[in-house]
Coordinates of C-alpha atoms and ligand atoms in Angstrom, one line a residue:
X1 CA -33.8 -54.8 83.4
X2 CA -32.6 -51.3 82.6
X3 CA -35.4 -49.2 81.1
X4 CA -34.4 -45.9 79.5
X5 CA -36.8 -43.0 80.0
X6 CA -37.5 -40.5 77.3
X7 CA -35.4 -37.3 77.7
X8 CA -37.3 -34.2 78.8
X9 CA -39.2 -32.3 76.0
X10 CA -41.9 -29.8 75.6
X11 CA -45.0 -31.1 73.8
X12 CA -47.0 -29.3 71.2
X13 CA -50.3 -30.4 69.5
X14 CA -51.2 -28.3 66.5
X15 CA -54.5 -28.9 64.7
X16 CA -53.7 -27.2 61.4
X17 CA -50.7 -27.3 59.0
X18 CA -50.0 -23.6 59.3
X19 CA -49.9 -23.9 63.1
X20 CA -47.5 -26.8 62.8
X21 CA -45.3 -24.8 60.4
X22 CA -45.3 -21.9 62.8
X23 CA -44.1 -24.1 65.6
X24 CA -41.4 -25.6 63.4
X25 CA -40.2 -22.1 62.4
X26 CA -40.2 -20.9 66.1
X27 CA -38.2 -23.8 67.5
X28 CA -36.1 -24.7 64.4
X29 CA -33.5 -27.4 65.0
X30 CA -34.5 -27.8 68.6
X31 CA -37.9 -29.3 67.4
X32 CA -39.0 -32.5 65.8
X33 CA -42.4 -33.4 64.3
X34 CA -43.7 -36.9 64.8
X35 CA -46.7 -39.0 63.7
X36 CA -46.9 -42.5 65.2
X37 CA -43.7 -42.0 67.1
X38 CA -42.7 -45.7 66.5
X39 CA -39.3 -44.6 65.0
X40 CA -38.8 -41.3 66.7
X41 CA -39.5 -42.3 70.3
X42 CA -37.2 -45.3 70.0
X43 CA -34.4 -43.0 68.7
X44 CA -35.1 -40.6 71.6
X45 CA -34.8 -43.4 74.2
X46 CA -31.5 -44.4 72.6
X47 CA -30.4 -40.8 72.7
X48 CA -29.8 -40.8 69.0
X49 CA -32.2 -37.8 68.8
X50 CA -32.9 -35.4 71.6
X51 CA -35.3 -32.8 70.5
X52 CA -36.4 -30.2 73.1
X53 CA -39.7 -29.7 71.4
X54 CA -42.0 -32.5 70.1
X55 CA -44.6 -31.4 67.6
X56 CA -47.4 -34.1 67.3
X57 CA -48.9 -34.1 63.8
X58 CA -51.7 -36.5 64.7
X59 CA -54.3 -33.9 65.5
X60 CA -54.1 -32.4 62.0
X61 CA -57.3 -33.7 60.2
X62 CA -56.0 -32.4 56.8
X63 CA -53.2 -35.0 56.9
X64 CA -55.6 -38.0 57.3
X65 CA -57.6 -40.3 55.0
X66 CA -57.5 -42.6 52.0
X67 CA -59.2 -41.1 48.9
X68 CA -59.7 -42.5 45.4
X69 CA -60.7 -40.4 42.4
X70 CA -61.3 -42.0 38.9
X71 CA -59.1 -39.2 37.3
X72 CA -56.5 -38.4 40.0
X73 CA -56.1 -41.9 41.4
X74 CA -55.3 -42.6 45.0
X75 CA -54.4 -40.0 47.7
X76 CA -53.1 -41.2 51.0
X77 CA -52.9 -38.6 53.8
X78 CA -49.4 -38.7 55.4
X79 CA -51.0 -39.8 58.7
X80 CA -52.6 -42.9 57.2
X81 CA -51.6 -45.7 59.5
X82 CA -50.1 -48.9 58.3
X83 CA -53.1 -50.7 59.8
X84 CA -55.5 -48.5 57.9
X85 CA -53.7 -49.4 54.6
X86 CA -53.9 -53.1 55.5
X87 CA -57.6 -52.9 56.2
X88 CA -58.4 -50.9 53.0
X89 CA -60.1 -52.9 50.2
X90 CA -59.3 -50.0 47.9
X91 CA -55.6 -50.2 48.6
X92 CA -55.6 -53.9 48.1
X93 CA -57.4 -53.6 44.8
X94 CA -55.6 -50.6 43.3
X95 CA -52.2 -50.6 44.9
X96 CA -51.5 -54.3 45.5
X97 CA -47.7 -54.1 46.1
X98 CA -48.2 -51.5 48.9
X99 CA -50.9 -53.7 50.5
X100 CA -48.5 -56.7 50.3
X101 CA -45.9 -54.6 52.1
X102 CA -47.9 -53.3 55.0
X103 CA -49.3 -56.8 55.8
X104 CA -45.6 -57.8 56.4
X105 CA -44.5 -54.9 58.4
X106 CA -43.8 -54.8 62.2
X107 CA -46.5 -56.0 64.5
X108 CA -50.3 -55.1 64.8
X109 CA -49.4 -52.7 67.7
X110 CA -46.8 -50.9 65.6
X111 CA -49.0 -50.9 62.5
X112 CA -51.8 -49.3 64.5
X113 CA -49.5 -46.3 65.4
X114 CA -47.0 -46.1 62.6
X115 CA -47.9 -44.1 59.5
X116 CA -47.0 -44.2 55.8
X117 CA -45.6 -40.7 56.0
X118 CA -43.4 -41.6 58.9
X119 CA -42.1 -44.7 57.1
X120 CA -41.0 -42.5 54.2
X121 CA -39.7 -39.6 56.2
X122 CA -37.5 -42.0 58.4
X123 CA -35.8 -42.7 55.1
X124 CA -34.1 -46.0 56.1
X125 CA -33.0 -48.1 53.2
X126 CA -35.3 -50.9 54.3
X127 CA -38.5 -48.8 54.6
X128 CA -41.0 -51.3 53.3
X129 CA -43.5 -48.8 51.7
X130 CA -40.8 -47.3 49.5
X131 CA -40.2 -49.9 46.8
X132 CA -44.0 -50.4 46.2
X133 CA -44.6 -46.7 46.0
X134 CA -41.7 -46.3 43.6
X135 CA -43.1 -49.0 41.2
X136 CA -46.6 -47.5 41.5
X137 CA -45.2 -44.1 40.3
X138 CA -46.2 -42.3 43.5
X139 CA -45.2 -38.8 44.5
X140 CA -45.2 -37.0 47.8
X141 CA -46.4 -33.5 48.6
X142 CA -44.1 -31.5 50.8
X143 CA -45.3 -28.2 52.4
X144 CA -43.1 -25.6 54.0
X145 CA -42.9 -21.9 54.7
X146 CA -42.2 -21.2 51.0
X147 CA -45.2 -23.2 49.7
X148 CA -45.8 -26.7 48.3
X149 CA -43.8 -29.0 46.1
X150 CA -44.3 -32.4 44.7
X151 CA -41.5 -35.0 44.5
X152 CA -41.6 -38.5 43.0
X153 CA -40.9 -41.1 45.7
X154 CA -38.2 -42.4 43.3
X155 CA -36.2 -39.2 43.9
X156 CA -37.2 -38.6 47.6
X157 CA -34.3 -40.6 49.2
X158 CA -30.8 -39.2 49.1
X159 CA -28.9 -41.5 51.6
X160 CA -29.4 -43.7 54.7
X161 CA -31.9 -41.7 56.9
X162 CA -31.6 -38.8 54.4
X163 CA -34.1 -37.4 52.0
X164 CA -35.0 -34.2 50.1
X165 CA -37.4 -33.2 53.0
X166 CA -36.2 -30.0 54.6
X167 CA -36.2 -29.6 58.3
X168 CA -39.0 -26.9 58.0
X169 CA -41.2 -29.1 55.7
X170 CA -44.1 -31.5 56.4
X171 CA -44.9 -34.4 54.1
X172 CA -48.7 -33.9 53.7
X173 CA -49.8 -36.6 51.2
X174 CA -48.9 -39.3 48.8
X175 CA -50.4 -39.5 45.3
X176 CA -50.6 -42.7 43.4
X177 CA -51.8 -42.6 39.8
X178 CA -54.9 -44.6 38.9
X179 CA -53.8 -48.1 38.0
X180 CA -53.7 -49.0 34.3
X181 CA -55.7 -51.8 32.7
X182 CA -54.0 -55.2 32.4
X183 CA -51.5 -54.3 35.1
X184 CA -50.6 -55.5 38.6
X185 CA -47.7 -55.8 41.0
X186 CA -46.3 -57.6 44.0
X187 CA -44.0 -56.9 46.9
X188 CA -41.9 -59.7 48.5
X189 CA -39.8 -59.3 51.6
X190 CA -37.0 -61.5 53.0
X191 CA -36.9 -61.5 56.8
X192 CA -35.0 -63.7 59.3
X193 CA -38.4 -64.5 60.9
X194 CA -42.0 -64.3 59.7
X195 CA -43.0 -61.2 61.6
X196 CA -41.7 -58.2 63.4
X197 CA -38.5 -57.9 61.4
X198 CA -37.0 -55.5 59.0
X199 CA -36.3 -56.5 55.4
X200 CA -33.0 -58.2 54.5
X201 CA -34.2 -57.7 51.0
X202 CA -37.4 -56.1 49.7
X203 CA -38.6 -56.4 46.1
X204 CA -41.5 -54.6 44.4
X205 CA -42.5 -55.4 40.8
X206 CA -45.2 -53.7 38.6
X207 CA -46.1 -55.0 35.1
X208 CA -48.5 -53.7 32.5
X209 CA -49.4 -55.8 29.5
X210 CA -51.0 -55.3 26.1
X211 CA -54.7 -56.0 25.8
X212 CA -54.0 -59.7 25.0
X213 CA -52.1 -59.9 28.4
X214 CA -49.2 -61.3 26.5
X215 CA -46.6 -58.7 25.8
X216 CA -45.2 -56.6 28.6
X217 CA -45.6 -52.9 27.8
X218 CA -44.3 -51.4 31.0
X219 CA -42.1 -52.9 33.7
X220 CA -40.9 -51.4 37.0
X221 CA -38.7 -53.1 39.6
X222 CA -37.5 -51.5 42.8
X223 CA -35.4 -52.8 45.7
X224 CA -35.2 -52.0 49.4
X225 CA -32.4 -52.8 51.9
X226 CA -29.7 -53.5 49.3
X227 CA -28.3 -50.0 48.7
X228 CA -28.0 -46.7 50.6
X229 CA -31.5 -45.8 49.5
X230 CA -34.4 -47.8 48.0
X231 CA -33.6 -48.1 44.3
X232 CA -35.3 -48.7 40.9
X233 CA -33.5 -51.2 38.7
X234 CA -33.8 -50.3 35.1
X235 CA -31.6 -53.1 34.0
X236 CA -34.1 -55.7 35.3
X237 CA -37.0 -53.8 33.6
X238 CA -35.2 -53.8 30.2
X239 CA -35.2 -57.6 30.3
X240 CA -39.0 -57.6 30.2
X241 CA -40.0 -54.7 28.0
X242 CA -41.9 -55.5 24.9
X243 CA -41.5 -59.2 25.6
X244 CA -43.6 -62.1 26.8
X245 CA -43.0 -62.8 30.5
X246 CA -41.9 -66.4 31.4
X247 CA -39.7 -68.1 33.9
X248 CA -36.5 -67.5 31.9
X249 CA -37.2 -63.8 31.2
X250 CA -38.0 -63.3 34.9
X251 CA -34.8 -65.1 35.8
X252 CA -32.8 -62.8 33.5
X253 CA -34.4 -59.8 35.2
X254 CA -33.4 -61.2 38.6
X255 CA -29.8 -61.7 37.5
X256 CA -29.6 -58.2 36.2
X257 CA -30.9 -56.8 39.5
X258 CA -28.4 -58.8 41.5
X259 CA -25.6 -57.3 39.5
X260 CA -26.6 -53.7 40.2
X261 CA -27.7 -53.9 43.8
X262 CA -25.1 -52.6 46.4
X263 CA -25.9 -54.3 49.7
X264 CA -23.7 -54.1 52.8
X265 CA -22.7 -57.1 55.0
X266 CA -24.0 -56.6 58.6
X267 CA -25.0 -58.8 61.5
X268 CA -28.3 -59.6 59.8
X269 CA -26.9 -60.9 56.4
X270 CA -23.9 -60.9 54.2
X271 CA -23.6 -58.9 51.0
X272 CA -23.3 -62.2 49.0
X273 CA -26.5 -63.6 50.5
X274 CA -28.4 -60.5 49.9
X275 CA -27.3 -60.4 46.2
X276 CA -28.3 -64.0 45.7
X277 CA -31.7 -63.4 47.3
X278 CA -32.3 -60.3 45.1
X279 CA -31.9 -62.6 42.1
X280 CA -34.4 -65.1 43.5
X281 CA -37.0 -62.6 44.8
X282 CA -37.0 -60.4 41.7
X283 CA -37.8 -63.4 39.6
X284 CA -40.6 -64.5 42.0
X285 CA -42.1 -61.0 42.3
X286 CA -42.3 -60.7 38.5
X287 CA -43.9 -64.1 38.1
X288 CA -46.4 -63.2 41.0
X289 CA -47.3 -59.8 39.3
X290 CA -47.8 -61.7 36.0
X291 CA -50.0 -64.3 37.6
X292 CA -52.1 -61.5 39.1
X293 CA -52.6 -59.9 35.7
X294 CA -53.7 -63.1 33.9
X295 CA -55.9 -64.5 36.7
Ligands
FAD301 C1 -40.8 -53.1 66.6 C2 -40.8 -52.3 65.4 C3 -40.9 -53.0 64.2 C4 -40.8 -52.3 63.0 N1 -40.9 -52.9 61.8 C5 -40.8 -52.3 60.6 C6 -40.9 -53.0 59.4 O1 -41.2 -54.2 59.3 N2 -40.8 -52.3 58.2 C7 -40.5 -50.9 58.2 O2 -40.4 -50.3 57.1 N3 -40.4 -50.2 59.4 C8 -40.6 -50.9 60.6 N4 -40.5 -50.2 61.8 C9 -40.2 -48.7 61.7 C10 -41.5 -47.8 61.9 O3 -42.5 -48.4 62.7 C11 -42.1 -47.5 60.6 O4 -41.1 -46.8 59.8 C12 -43.3 -46.5 60.7 O5 -44.1 -46.5 59.5 C13 -42.9 -45.1 61.1 O6 -44.0 -44.3 61.2 P1 -44.3 -43.3 62.4 O7 -45.5 -42.5 62.1 O8 -44.3 -44.0 63.7 O9 -43.0 -42.4 62.3 P2 -42.5 -41.4 63.5 O10 -41.6 -42.2 64.5 O11 -43.6 -40.5 64.0 O12 -41.5 -40.5 62.6 C14 -40.4 -41.0 61.9 C15 -39.6 -39.8 61.3 O13 -40.3 -39.2 60.3 C16 -40.6 -37.8 60.6 N5 -42.0 -37.6 60.2 C17 -43.1 -38.4 60.5 N6 -44.1 -38.0 59.9 C18 -43.8 -36.9 59.1 C19 -44.5 -36.0 58.2 N7 -45.7 -36.1 57.9 N8 -43.8 -34.9 57.7 C20 -42.4 -34.8 58.0 N9 -41.7 -35.6 58.8 C21 -42.4 -36.6 59.4 C22 -40.3 -37.7 62.1 O14 -39.8 -36.4 62.4 C23 -39.2 -38.7 62.3 O15 -38.0 -38.2 62.0 C24 -40.6 -50.9 63.0 C25 -40.5 -50.2 64.2 C26 -40.6 -50.9 65.4 C27 -40.5 -50.2 66.7

């Protein structure tokens, strides 16, 4: 078997954000930061990326940790691993669609190394944490030489493997607002096999109801792997707003989503199949989110 070695690189291990930014400024386009390396090292072995300097962010304590504050909500350090999210009772309780997503990602080994920040910064259309973070109203904090800025996850992605993140910026944390009362969500993922596979379609739904848990007062639906970036589908949300949620309304929302999605055909699935599955999974995700609110 032919095993490709990593190309040669110089290794740097900063322990603070300013130190990392200094290294990024010094080496510019010749450098790449990494966290778990589960995307970047594969790309380097395939010679898709050949950075001469690798800046490992994992020694920066300020980028770690899951915190919850009654006023601010949830804060996830960019280096939070997928396994840490999976093990977190707080994430399961307060950010259910995100918890659903990480339990279906990759393998235990990859989840142990891979981070939520790395999943977003890789910016692939099938990134599993993106649709849940969009429906949860999350934003990311980006820090660069000119200071900090906050960007909603919904407007973070600009194209396949492209985002608003500048080459000299680090994603430091993800903020998720405190969950509302009488609200819940779900993430469903279609794969060719039950584990270790990327999404053919990913669907996240979030619903908030009135105090009688009858009328839907807020609906958010986001899709992954069916457009150049993860997308929010307002047309599906309109089908639910200020209405009672039932099978036929959920089906209507599914139909609306299947009309606006723009998947490609590739070796993994055809465009037509992906559109049909969007219709099915949006309906199921909405009904699952509703079930979680009323149970
Ligand atoms: C076998 C296998 C299965 C996989 N399955 C899935 C799956 O089911 N679903 C899925 O969505 N993904 C999957 N992936 C992809 C990958 O594991 C995840 O996207 C993971 O979350 C990436 O995180 P990382 O920390 O390893 O990223 P890295 O490889 O360290 O970095 C990825 C990119 O983001 C940049 N970056 C990382 N952190 C930061 C930061 N804080 N600030 C700025 N830039 C940063 C890096 O420069 C690099 O360009 C899989 C990968 C493998 C190898």
